[in-house]
Amino acid sequence: MAEGRHRGNGRRSRGKFNLGVIGRSNSGKSSFIKLMLQSQLGPESPDIPKTDFLECTEKREKFEIPGCSVVLWDVPGVGTQNEGLEGYDERIEIEKYDGFVVCCGGPVTEYELALNNLIASHGRRYIFVRTKVDAAIENEKKAHPSTFDEEETLKKLRDGIIEKLSESGVTEFLVSNRHPDKFDFETLNFIIFDESALASYMKSCNKKVKKENWKRKQVESDC
């Protein structure tokens, strides 16, 4: 869906919640959007975007789901040769979004910290998603085959995020685009596409939120 179809200032236009998916280039954000859309539309839907190996989003792209109040936006990556940090908020017209998903495909760097400050400075809130978790696990397994422990590796990933983003208080979600049945994807999917859950999360996401609470709400919703 073309960007030109987006009207107004984007702030809850016609009851819609404009959620920008943002992050460094090659952070897995386009694949993440594809996975989210597949969860709602089915894997064979013609509305599912194609992603290539480089995942270089040059222009923002809008994705709407019939009957859903959340509109996903694939936002050009930050920290590349063509998209530096200076003036980035103006280039992406940050005020048009109600909230963000920040995708990070590796350890938290100065770019994620800068995005955190930039988003906060505009009064927006965000969900932090650590993508490519399967690759991190596989790398750790190859590096330490005799002592490898998957749960310990996941704990290290979470602790590293919490340490870097402790002041923001965001809750980290671990996701593998290749294995959506693992880690935090199902809980995250519930939060994003359940209107009341998303509204509640965005109100509390500057405070540390236990994912167990959201998993319980997800189960209650499915009953």
JSON list of C-alpha atoms in Angstrom, two decimals:
[
{"chain": "A", "resi": 1, "resn": "MET", "atom": "CA", "xyz": [0.00, 0.00, 0.00]},
{"chain": "A", "resi": 2, "resn": "ALA", "atom": "CA", "xyz": [1.48, 3.29, -1.03]},
{"chain": "A", "resi": 3, "resn": "GLU", "atom": "CA", "xyz": [2.54, 5.98, 1.35]},
{"chain": "A", "resi": 4, "resn": "GLY", "atom": "CA", "xyz": [0.43, 8.51, -0.53]},
{"chain": "A", "resi": 5, "resn": "ARG", "atom": "CA", "xyz": [-2.74, 6.92, 0.83]},
{"chain": "A", "resi": 6, "resn": "HIS", "atom": "CA", "xyz": [-1.86, 8.05, 4.33]},
{"chain": "A", "resi": 7, "resn": "ARG", "atom": "CA", "xyz": [-3.80, 11.18, 5.24]},
{"chain": "A", "resi": 8, "resn": "GLY", "atom": "CA", "xyz": [-3.80, 13.67, 8.05]},
{"chain": "A", "resi": 9, "resn": "ASN", "atom": "CA", "xyz": [-1.28, 13.82, 10.83]},
{"chain": "A", "resi": 10, "resn": "GLY", "atom": "CA", "xyz": [-1.53, 10.12, 11.63]},
{"chain": "A", "resi": 11, "resn": "ARG", "atom": "CA", "xyz": [-2.57, 10.55, 15.25]},
{"chain": "A", "resi": 12, "resn": "ARG", "atom": "CA", "xyz": [-5.32, 7.95, 15.71]},
{"chain": "A", "resi": 13, "resn": "SER", "atom": "CA", "xyz": [-6.80, 8.82, 12.33]},
{"chain": "A", "resi": 14, "resn": "ARG", "atom": "CA", "xyz": [-10.33, 7.38, 12.13]},
{"chain": "A", "resi": 15, "resn": "GLY", "atom": "CA", "xyz": [-9.66, 5.24, 15.18]},
{"chain": "A", "resi": 16, "resn": "LYS", "atom": "CA", "xyz": [-6.46, 3.79, 13.70]},
{"chain": "A", "resi": 17, "resn": "PHE", "atom": "CA", "xyz": [-3.26, 3.30, 15.69]},
{"chain": "A", "resi": 18, "resn": "ASN", "atom": "CA", "xyz": [-0.25, 4.03, 13.49]},
{"chain": "A", "resi": 19, "resn": "LEU", "atom": "CA", "xyz": [2.60, 1.80, 14.63]},
{"chain": "A", "resi": 20, "resn": "GLY", "atom": "CA", "xyz": [5.97, 2.48, 13.03]},
{"chain": "A", "resi": 21, "resn": "VAL", "atom": "CA", "xyz": [8.43, -0.41, 12.84]},
{"chain": "A", "resi": 22, "resn": "ILE", "atom": "CA", "xyz": [11.85, 1.13, 13.09]},
{"chain": "A", "resi": 23, "resn": "GLY", "atom": "CA", "xyz": [15.48, 0.17, 13.60]},
{"chain": "A", "resi": 24, "resn": "ARG", "atom": "CA", "xyz": [18.89, -0.02, 12.05]},
{"chain": "A", "resi": 25, "resn": "SER", "atom": "CA", "xyz": [19.22, -1.22, 8.48]},
{"chain": "A", "resi": 26, "resn": "ASN", "atom": "CA", "xyz": [19.25, -5.04, 8.30]},
{"chain": "A", "resi": 27, "resn": "SER", "atom": "CA", "xyz": [17.78, -5.36, 11.80]},
{"chain": "A", "resi": 28, "resn": "GLY", "atom": "CA", "xyz": [15.11, -7.73, 10.51]},
{"chain": "A", "resi": 29, "resn": "LYS", "atom": "CA", "xyz": [12.27, -5.23, 10.73]},
{"chain": "A", "resi": 30, "resn": "SER", "atom": "CA", "xyz": [10.85, -5.92, 7.24]},
{"chain": "A", "resi": 31, "resn": "SER", "atom": "CA", "xyz": [10.87, -9.66, 7.93]},
{"chain": "A", "resi": 32, "resn": "PHE", "atom": "CA", "xyz": [9.26, -8.93, 11.30]},
{"chain": "A", "resi": 33, "resn": "ILE", "atom": "CA", "xyz": [6.44, -7.01, 9.60]},
{"chain": "A", "resi": 34, "resn": "LYS", "atom": "CA", "xyz": [6.00, -9.87, 7.14]},
{"chain": "A", "resi": 35, "resn": "LEU", "atom": "CA", "xyz": [5.70, -12.31, 10.03]},
{"chain": "A", "resi": 36, "resn": "MET", "atom": "CA", "xyz": [3.15, -10.12, 11.81]},
{"chain": "A", "resi": 37, "resn": "LEU", "atom": "CA", "xyz": [1.05, -9.82, 8.67]},
{"chain": "A", "resi": 38, "resn": "GLN", "atom": "CA", "xyz": [1.21, -13.56, 8.05]},
{"chain": "A", "resi": 39, "resn": "SER", "atom": "CA", "xyz": [-0.12, -14.16, 11.56]},
{"chain": "A", "resi": 40, "resn": "GLN", "atom": "CA", "xyz": [-3.22, -12.11, 10.71]},
{"chain": "A", "resi": 41, "resn": "LEU", "atom": "CA", "xyz": [-3.72, -12.67, 6.97]},
{"chain": "A", "resi": 42, "resn": "GLY", "atom": "CA", "xyz": [-2.27, -16.15, 6.46]},
{"chain": "A", "resi": 43, "resn": "PRO", "atom": "CA", "xyz": [1.08, -17.08, 4.87]},
{"chain": "A", "resi": 44, "resn": "GLU", "atom": "CA", "xyz": [-0.26, -17.15, 1.30]},
{"chain": "A", "resi": 45, "resn": "SER", "atom": "CA", "xyz": [-2.02, -13.79, 1.34]},
{"chain": "A", "resi": 46, "resn": "PRO", "atom": "CA", "xyz": [-1.20, -11.59, -1.69]},
{"chain": "A", "resi": 47, "resn": "ASP", "atom": "CA", "xyz": [-0.99, -8.63, 0.69]},
{"chain": "A", "resi": 48, "resn": "ILE", "atom": "CA", "xyz": [2.14, -10.05, 2.34]},
{"chain": "A", "resi": 49, "resn": "PRO", "atom": "CA", "xyz": [5.17, -8.00, 1.21]},
{"chain": "A", "resi": 50, "resn": "LYS", "atom": "CA", "xyz": [8.20, -9.65, -0.29]},
{"chain": "A", "resi": 51, "resn": "THR", "atom": "CA", "xyz": [11.51, -9.18, 1.51]},
{"chain": "A", "resi": 52, "resn": "ASP", "atom": "CA", "xyz": [14.94, -9.57, 0.00]},
{"chain": "A", "resi": 53, "resn": "PHE", "atom": "CA", "xyz": [18.22, -10.52, 1.60]},
{"chain": "A", "resi": 54, "resn": "LEU", "atom": "CA", "xyz": [19.37, -6.94, 2.15]},
{"chain": "A", "resi": 55, "resn": "GLU", "atom": "CA", "xyz": [16.07, -5.68, 3.54]},
{"chain": "A", "resi": 56, "resn": "CYS", "atom": "CA", "xyz": [16.80, -2.09, 2.58]},
{"chain": "A", "resi": 57, "resn": "THR", "atom": "CA", "xyz": [13.64, -0.05, 3.08]},
{"chain": "A", "resi": 58, "resn": "GLU", "atom": "CA", "xyz": [14.09, 3.19, 1.17]},
{"chain": "A", "resi": 59, "resn": "LYS", "atom": "CA", "xyz": [10.58, 4.62, 1.57]},
{"chain": "A", "resi": 60, "resn": "ARG", "atom": "CA", "xyz": [8.09, 4.03, 4.32]},
{"chain": "A", "resi": 61, "resn": "GLU", "atom": "CA", "xyz": [5.34, 1.61, 3.46]},
{"chain": "A", "resi": 62, "resn": "LYS", "atom": "CA", "xyz": [1.90, 1.25, 5.01]},
{"chain": "A", "resi": 63, "resn": "PHE", "atom": "CA", "xyz": [0.15, -2.05, 5.76]},
{"chain": "A", "resi": 64, "resn": "GLU", "atom": "CA", "xyz": [-3.47, -2.26, 6.83]},
{"chain": "A", "resi": 65, "resn": "ILE", "atom": "CA", "xyz": [-5.32, -5.37, 7.97]},
{"chain": "A", "resi": 66, "resn": "PRO", "atom": "CA", "xyz": [-9.08, -5.61, 7.40]},
{"chain": "A", "resi": 67, "resn": "GLY", "atom": "CA", "xyz": [-10.99, -5.20, 10.64]},
{"chain": "A", "resi": 68, "resn": "CYS", "atom": "CA", "xyz": [-7.88, -4.25, 12.61]},
{"chain": "A", "resi": 69, "resn": "SER", "atom": "CA", "xyz": [-7.30, -0.84, 14.17]},
{"chain": "A", "resi": 70, "resn": "VAL", "atom": "CA", "xyz": [-3.50, -1.16, 14.03]},
{"chain": "A", "resi": 71, "resn": "VAL", "atom": "CA", "xyz": [-1.72, 0.10, 10.92]},
{"chain": "A", "resi": 72, "resn": "LEU", "atom": "CA", "xyz": [1.86, -1.12, 10.49]},
{"chain": "A", "resi": 73, "resn": "TRP", "atom": "CA", "xyz": [4.46, 1.12, 8.85]},
{"chain": "A", "resi": 74, "resn": "ASP", "atom": "CA", "xyz": [7.80, -0.12, 7.56]},
{"chain": "A", "resi": 75, "resn": "VAL", "atom": "CA", "xyz": [10.03, 2.88, 8.28]},
{"chain": "A", "resi": 76, "resn": "PRO", "atom": "CA", "xyz": [13.43, 3.41, 6.54]},
{"chain": "A", "resi": 77, "resn": "GLY", "atom": "CA", "xyz": [16.32, 2.20, 8.67]},
{"chain": "A", "resi": 78, "resn": "VAL", "atom": "CA", "xyz": [18.49, 4.47, 10.75]},
{"chain": "A", "resi": 79, "resn": "GLY", "atom": "CA", "xyz": [22.27, 4.46, 10.94]},
{"chain": "A", "resi": 80, "resn": "THR", "atom": "CA", "xyz": [22.99, 3.70, 7.30]},
{"chain": "A", "resi": 81, "resn": "GLN", "atom": "CA", "xyz": [24.88, 5.77, 4.76]},
{"chain": "A", "resi": 82, "resn": "ASN", "atom": "CA", "xyz": [21.62, 7.25, 3.48]},
{"chain": "A", "resi": 83, "resn": "GLU", "atom": "CA", "xyz": [19.87, 7.55, 6.84]},
{"chain": "A", "resi": 84, "resn": "GLY", "atom": "CA", "xyz": [21.97, 9.05, 9.60]},
{"chain": "A", "resi": 85, "resn": "LEU", "atom": "CA", "xyz": [20.67, 10.10, 13.00]},
{"chain": "A", "resi": 86, "resn": "GLU", "atom": "CA", "xyz": [20.73, 13.86, 12.45]},
{"chain": "A", "resi": 87, "resn": "GLY", "atom": "CA", "xyz": [17.32, 15.05, 11.29]},
{"chain": "A", "resi": 88, "resn": "TYR", "atom": "CA", "xyz": [16.02, 11.49, 11.18]},
{"chain": "A", "resi": 89, "resn": "ASP", "atom": "CA", "xyz": [12.84, 12.38, 13.07]},
{"chain": "A", "resi": 90, "resn": "GLU", "atom": "CA", "xyz": [11.99, 15.01, 10.47]},
{"chain": "A", "resi": 91, "resn": "ARG", "atom": "CA", "xyz": [12.74, 12.71, 7.55]},
{"chain": "A", "resi": 92, "resn": "ILE", "atom": "CA", "xyz": [10.38, 10.02, 8.78]},
{"chain": "A", "resi": 93, "resn": "GLU", "atom": "CA", "xyz": [7.82, 12.56, 10.05]},
{"chain": "A", "resi": 94, "resn": "ILE", "atom": "CA", "xyz": [7.83, 11.02, 13.50]},
{"chain": "A", "resi": 95, "resn": "GLU", "atom": "CA", "xyz": [4.75, 12.94, 14.63]},
{"chain": "A", "resi": 96, "resn": "LYS", "atom": "CA", "xyz": [2.61, 10.85, 12.26]},
{"chain": "A", "resi": 97, "resn": "TYR", "atom": "CA", "xyz": [3.01, 7.76, 14.42]},
{"chain": "A", "resi": 98, "resn": "ASP", "atom": "CA", "xyz": [1.21, 6.87, 17.63]},
{"chain": "A", "resi": 99, "resn": "GLY", "atom": "CA", "xyz": [3.92, 4.46, 18.77]},
{"chain": "A", "resi": 100, "resn": "PHE", "atom": "CA", "xyz": [6.81, 2.35, 17.57]},
{"chain": "A", "resi": 101, "resn": "VAL", "atom": "CA", "xyz": [8.31, -1.10, 17.49]},
{"chain": "A", "resi": 102, "resn": "VAL", "atom": "CA", "xyz": [12.10, -0.79, 17.69]},
{"chain": "A", "resi": 103, "resn": "CYS", "atom": "CA", "xyz": [13.78, -3.82, 16.10]},
{"chain": "A", "resi": 104, "resn": "CYS", "atom": "CA", "xyz": [17.34, -4.70, 17.08]},
{"chain": "A", "resi": 105, "resn": "GLY", "atom": "CA", "xyz": [19.17, -7.57, 15.39]},
{"chain": "A", "resi": 106, "resn": "GLY", "atom": "CA", "xyz": [22.16, -7.66, 17.72]},
{"chain": "A", "resi": 107, "resn": "PRO", "atom": "CA", "xyz": [23.55, -6.11, 20.90]},
{"chain": "A", "resi": 108, "resn": "VAL", "atom": "CA", "xyz": [22.10, -2.71, 21.84]},
{"chain": "A", "resi": 109, "resn": "THR", "atom": "CA", "xyz": [24.29, 0.05, 20.40]},
{"chain": "A", "resi": 110, "resn": "GLU", "atom": "CA", "xyz": [24.37, 3.83, 20.41]},
{"chain": "A", "resi": 111, "resn": "TYR", "atom": "CA", "xyz": [21.81, 3.80, 17.60]},
{"chain": "A", "resi": 112, "resn": "GLU", "atom": "CA", "xyz": [19.16, 2.08, 19.73]},
{"chain": "A", "resi": 113, "resn": "LEU", "atom": "CA", "xyz": [19.97, 4.41, 22.61]},
{"chain": "A", "resi": 114, "resn": "ALA", "atom": "CA", "xyz": [19.63, 7.40, 20.29]},
{"chain": "A", "resi": 115, "resn": "LEU", "atom": "CA", "xyz": [16.32, 6.07, 18.97]},
{"chain": "A", "resi": 116, "resn": "ASN", "atom": "CA", "xyz": [15.13, 5.65, 22.55]},
{"chain": "A", "resi": 117, "resn": "ASN", "atom": "CA", "xyz": [15.89, 9.29, 23.31]},
{"chain": "A", "resi": 118, "resn": "LEU", "atom": "CA", "xyz": [14.48, 10.50, 20.00]},
{"chain": "A", "resi": 119, "resn": "ILE", "atom": "CA", "xyz": [11.18, 8.68, 20.41]},
{"chain": "A", "resi": 120, "resn": "ALA", "atom": "CA", "xyz": [10.85, 9.81, 24.03]},
{"chain": "A", "resi": 121, "resn": "SER", "atom": "CA", "xyz": [11.57, 13.43, 23.09]},
{"chain": "A", "resi": 122, "resn": "HIS", "atom": "CA", "xyz": [8.48, 13.37, 20.85]},
{"chain": "A", "resi": 123, "resn": "GLY", "atom": "CA", "xyz": [6.28, 11.94, 23.58]},
{"chain": "A", "resi": 124, "resn": "ARG", "atom": "CA", "xyz": [5.94, 8.56, 21.89]},
{"chain": "A", "resi": 125, "resn": "ARG", "atom": "CA", "xyz": [6.39, 5.12, 23.41]},
{"chain": "A", "resi": 126, "resn": "TYR", "atom": "CA", "xyz": [7.69, 1.93, 21.93]},
{"chain": "A", "resi": 127, "resn": "ILE", "atom": "CA", "xyz": [8.02, -1.84, 22.09]},
{"chain": "A", "resi": 128, "resn": "PHE", "atom": "CA", "xyz": [11.59, -3.17, 21.99]},
{"chain": "A", "resi": 129, "resn": "VAL", "atom": "CA", "xyz": [12.06, -6.33, 19.91]},
{"chain": "A", "resi": 130, "resn": "ARG", "atom": "CA", "xyz": [15.32, -8.28, 19.77]},
{"chain": "A", "resi": 131, "resn": "THR", "atom": "CA", "xyz": [15.17, -10.09, 16.43]},
{"chain": "A", "resi": 132, "resn": "LYS", "atom": "CA", "xyz": [17.42, -12.87, 15.07]},
{"chain": "A", "resi": 133, "resn": "VAL", "atom": "CA", "xyz": [17.44, -14.66, 18.41]},
{"chain": "A", "resi": 134, "resn": "ASP", "atom": "CA", "xyz": [17.89, -18.01, 16.65]},
{"chain": "A", "resi": 135, "resn": "ALA", "atom": "CA", "xyz": [21.16, -16.76, 15.13]},
{"chain": "A", "resi": 136, "resn": "ALA", "atom": "CA", "xyz": [22.41, -15.55, 18.52]},
{"chain": "A", "resi": 137, "resn": "ILE", "atom": "CA", "xyz": [21.66, -18.95, 20.06]},
{"chain": "A", "resi": 138, "resn": "GLU", "atom": "CA", "xyz": [23.37, -20.81, 17.22]},
{"chain": "A", "resi": 139, "resn": "ASN", "atom": "CA", "xyz": [26.47, -18.60, 17.47]},
{"chain": "A", "resi": 140, "resn": "GLU", "atom": "CA", "xyz": [26.70, -19.19, 21.21]},
{"chain": "A", "resi": 141, "resn": "LYS", "atom": "CA", "xyz": [26.28, -22.93, 20.69]},
{"chain": "A", "resi": 142, "resn": "LYS", "atom": "CA", "xyz": [29.12, -23.01, 18.17]},
{"chain": "A", "resi": 143, "resn": "ALA", "atom": "CA", "xyz": [31.37, -20.87, 20.36]},
{"chain": "A", "resi": 144, "resn": "HIS", "atom": "CA", "xyz": [30.80, -22.90, 23.55]},
{"chain": "A", "resi": 145, "resn": "PRO", "atom": "CA", "xyz": [29.57, -26.38, 22.55]},
{"chain": "A", "resi": 146, "resn": "SER", "atom": "CA", "xyz": [30.50, -28.10, 25.81]},
{"chain": "A", "resi": 147, "resn": "THR", "atom": "CA", "xyz": [28.93, -25.54, 28.15]},
{"chain": "A", "resi": 148, "resn": "PHE", "atom": "CA", "xyz": [26.07, -24.23, 25.98]},
{"chain": "A", "resi": 149, "resn": "ASP", "atom": "CA", "xyz": [22.76, -23.69, 27.74]},
{"chain": "A", "resi": 150, "resn": "GLU", "atom": "CA", "xyz": [19.90, -22.15, 25.76]},
{"chain": "A", "resi": 151, "resn": "GLU", "atom": "CA", "xyz": [18.08, -20.72, 28.77]},
{"chain": "A", "resi": 152, "resn": "GLU", "atom": "CA", "xyz": [21.27, -19.12, 30.03]},
{"chain": "A", "resi": 153, "resn": "THR", "atom": "CA", "xyz": [21.90, -17.64, 26.58]},
{"chain": "A", "resi": 154, "resn": "LEU", "atom": "CA", "xyz": [18.39, -16.15, 26.51]},
{"chain": "A", "resi": 155, "resn": "LYS", "atom": "CA", "xyz": [18.97, -14.73, 29.98]},
{"chain": "A", "resi": 156, "resn": "LYS", "atom": "CA", "xyz": [22.20, -13.07, 28.80]},
{"chain": "A", "resi": 157, "resn": "LEU", "atom": "CA", "xyz": [20.36, -11.54, 25.85]},
{"chain": "A", "resi": 158, "resn": "ARG", "atom": "CA", "xyz": [17.64, -10.15, 28.11]},
{"chain": "A", "resi": 159, "resn": "ASP", "atom": "CA", "xyz": [20.10, -8.91, 30.73]},
{"chain": "A", "resi": 160, "resn": "GLY", "atom": "CA", "xyz": [22.15, -7.12, 28.07]},
{"chain": "A", "resi": 161, "resn": "ILE", "atom": "CA", "xyz": [19.08, -5.26, 26.83]},
{"chain": "A", "resi": 162, "resn": "ILE", "atom": "CA", "xyz": [17.88, -4.40, 30.32]},
{"chain": "A", "resi": 163, "resn": "GLU", "atom": "CA", "xyz": [21.31, -3.07, 31.27]},
{"chain": "A", "resi": 164, "resn": "LYS", "atom": "CA", "xyz": [21.49, -0.73, 28.28]},
{"chain": "A", "resi": 165, "resn": "LEU", "atom": "CA", "xyz": [17.86, 0.42, 28.37]},
{"chain": "A", "resi": 166, "resn": "SER", "atom": "CA", "xyz": [17.29, 0.32, 32.12]},
{"chain": "A", "resi": 167, "resn": "GLU", "atom": "CA", "xyz": [16.37, 4.00, 32.37]},
{"chain": "A", "resi": 168, "resn": "SER", "atom": "CA", "xyz": [13.67, 3.71, 29.71]},
{"chain": "A", "resi": 169, "resn": "GLY", "atom": "CA", "xyz": [12.04, 0.81, 31.55]},
{"chain": "A", "resi": 170, "resn": "VAL", "atom": "CA", "xyz": [10.86, -0.89, 28.36]},
{"chain": "A", "resi": 171, "resn": "THR", "atom": "CA", "xyz": [10.10, -4.61, 28.34]},
{"chain": "A", "resi": 172, "resn": "GLU", "atom": "CA", "xyz": [12.25, -6.64, 25.96]},
{"chain": "A", "resi": 173, "resn": "PHE", "atom": "CA", "xyz": [10.69, -9.16, 23.57]},
{"chain": "A", "resi": 174, "resn": "LEU", "atom": "CA", "xyz": [12.85, -11.87, 22.00]},
{"chain": "A", "resi": 175, "resn": "VAL", "atom": "CA", "xyz": [11.77, -12.97, 18.53]},
{"chain": "A", "resi": 176, "resn": "SER", "atom": "CA", "xyz": [13.00, -15.28, 15.79]},
{"chain": "A", "resi": 177, "resn": "ASN", "atom": "CA", "xyz": [11.45, -14.50, 12.42]},
{"chain": "A", "resi": 178, "resn": "ARG", "atom": "CA", "xyz": [12.29, -18.06, 11.38]},
{"chain": "A", "resi": 179, "resn": "HIS", "atom": "CA", "xyz": [10.69, -19.66, 14.44]},
{"chain": "A", "resi": 180, "resn": "PRO", "atom": "CA", "xyz": [7.60, -17.65, 15.44]},
{"chain": "A", "resi": 181, "resn": "ASP", "atom": "CA", "xyz": [6.43, -20.47, 17.71]},
{"chain": "A", "resi": 182, "resn": "LYS", "atom": "CA", "xyz": [9.37, -19.87, 20.03]},
{"chain": "A", "resi": 183, "resn": "PHE", "atom": "CA", "xyz": [10.36, -17.16, 22.50]},
{"chain": "A", "resi": 184, "resn": "ASP", "atom": "CA", "xyz": [8.07, -14.09, 22.89]},
{"chain": "A", "resi": 185, "resn": "PHE", "atom": "CA", "xyz": [6.42, -13.80, 19.47]},
{"chain": "A", "resi": 186, "resn": "GLU", "atom": "CA", "xyz": [2.97, -15.09, 20.40]},
{"chain": "A", "resi": 187, "resn": "THR", "atom": "CA", "xyz": [2.72, -12.74, 23.39]},
{"chain": "A", "resi": 188, "resn": "LEU", "atom": "CA", "xyz": [3.97, -9.81, 21.33]},
{"chain": "A", "resi": 189, "resn": "ASN", "atom": "CA", "xyz": [1.54, -10.65, 18.54]},
{"chain": "A", "resi": 190, "resn": "PHE", "atom": "CA", "xyz": [-1.32, -10.60, 21.05]},
{"chain": "A", "resi": 191, "resn": "ILE", "atom": "CA", "xyz": [-0.28, -7.22, 22.47]},
{"chain": "A", "resi": 192, "resn": "ILE", "atom": "CA", "xyz": [0.02, -5.56, 19.07]},
{"chain": "A", "resi": 193, "resn": "PHE", "atom": "CA", "xyz": [-3.21, -6.82, 17.52]},
{"chain": "A", "resi": 194, "resn": "ASP", "atom": "CA", "xyz": [-5.48, -6.74, 20.56]},
{"chain": "A", "resi": 195, "resn": "GLU", "atom": "CA", "xyz": [-6.70, -3.13, 20.77]},
{"chain": "A", "resi": 196, "resn": "SER", "atom": "CA", "xyz": [-7.15, -3.02, 24.55]},
{"chain": "A", "resi": 197, "resn": "ALA", "atom": "CA", "xyz": [-3.87, -4.85, 25.17]},
{"chain": "A", "resi": 198, "resn": "LEU", "atom": "CA", "xyz": [-1.92, -2.44, 22.96]},
{"chain": "A", "resi": 199, "resn": "ALA", "atom": "CA", "xyz": [-3.50, 0.61, 24.59]},
{"chain": "A", "resi": 200, "resn": "SER", "atom": "CA", "xyz": [-2.73, -0.78, 28.04]},
{"chain": "A", "resi": 201, "resn": "TYR", "atom": "CA", "xyz": [0.83, -1.66, 27.12]},
{"chain": "A", "resi": 202, "resn": "MET", "atom": "CA", "xyz": [1.58, 1.75, 25.64]},
{"chain": "A", "resi": 203, "resn": "LYS", "atom": "CA", "xyz": [0.36, 3.39, 28.83]},
{"chain": "A", "resi": 204, "resn": "SER", "atom": "CA", "xyz": [2.64, 1.26, 30.98]},
{"chain": "A", "resi": 205, "resn": "CYS", "atom": "CA", "xyz": [5.61, 0.57, 28.71]},
{"chain": "A", "resi": 206, "resn": "ASN", "atom": "CA", "xyz": [7.85, 3.11, 30.42]},
{"chain": "A", "resi": 207, "resn": "LYS", "atom": "CA", "xyz": [7.59, 0.88, 33.46]},
{"chain": "A", "resi": 208, "resn": "LYS", "atom": "CA", "xyz": [8.99, -2.63, 33.64]},
{"chain": "A", "resi": 209, "resn": "VAL", "atom": "CA", "xyz": [6.17, -4.98, 32.66]},
{"chain": "A", "resi": 210, "resn": "LYS", "atom": "CA", "xyz": [6.25, -8.69, 33.39]},
{"chain": "A", "resi": 211, "resn": "LYS", "atom": "CA", "xyz": [5.54, -10.65, 30.22]},
{"chain": "A", "resi": 212, "resn": "GLU", "atom": "CA", "xyz": [3.89, -13.30, 32.38]},
{"chain": "A", "resi": 213, "resn": "ASN", "atom": "CA", "xyz": [1.05, -10.83, 32.98]},
{"chain": "A", "resi": 214, "resn": "TRP", "atom": "CA", "xyz": [0.51, -10.45, 29.24]},
{"chain": "A", "resi": 215, "resn": "LYS", "atom": "CA", "xyz": [0.72, -14.20, 28.67]},
{"chain": "A", "resi": 216, "resn": "ARG", "atom": "CA", "xyz": [-2.02, -14.65, 31.27]},
{"chain": "A", "resi": 217, "resn": "LYS", "atom": "CA", "xyz": [-4.19, -12.04, 29.54]},
{"chain": "A", "resi": 218, "resn": "GLN", "atom": "CA", "xyz": [-3.55, -13.79, 26.24]},
{"chain": "A", "resi": 219, "resn": "VAL", "atom": "CA", "xyz": [-4.77, -17.10, 27.64]},
{"chain": "A", "resi": 220, "resn": "GLU", "atom": "CA", "xyz": [-7.83, -15.45, 29.17]},
{"chain": "A", "resi": 221, "resn": "SER", "atom": "CA", "xyz": [-8.62, -13.81, 25.83]},
{"chain": "A", "resi": 222, "resn": "ASP", "atom": "CA", "xyz": [-8.37, -17.13, 23.99]},
{"chain": "A", "resi": 223, "resn": "CYS", "atom": "CA", "xyz": [-10.78, -18.86, 26.40]}
]
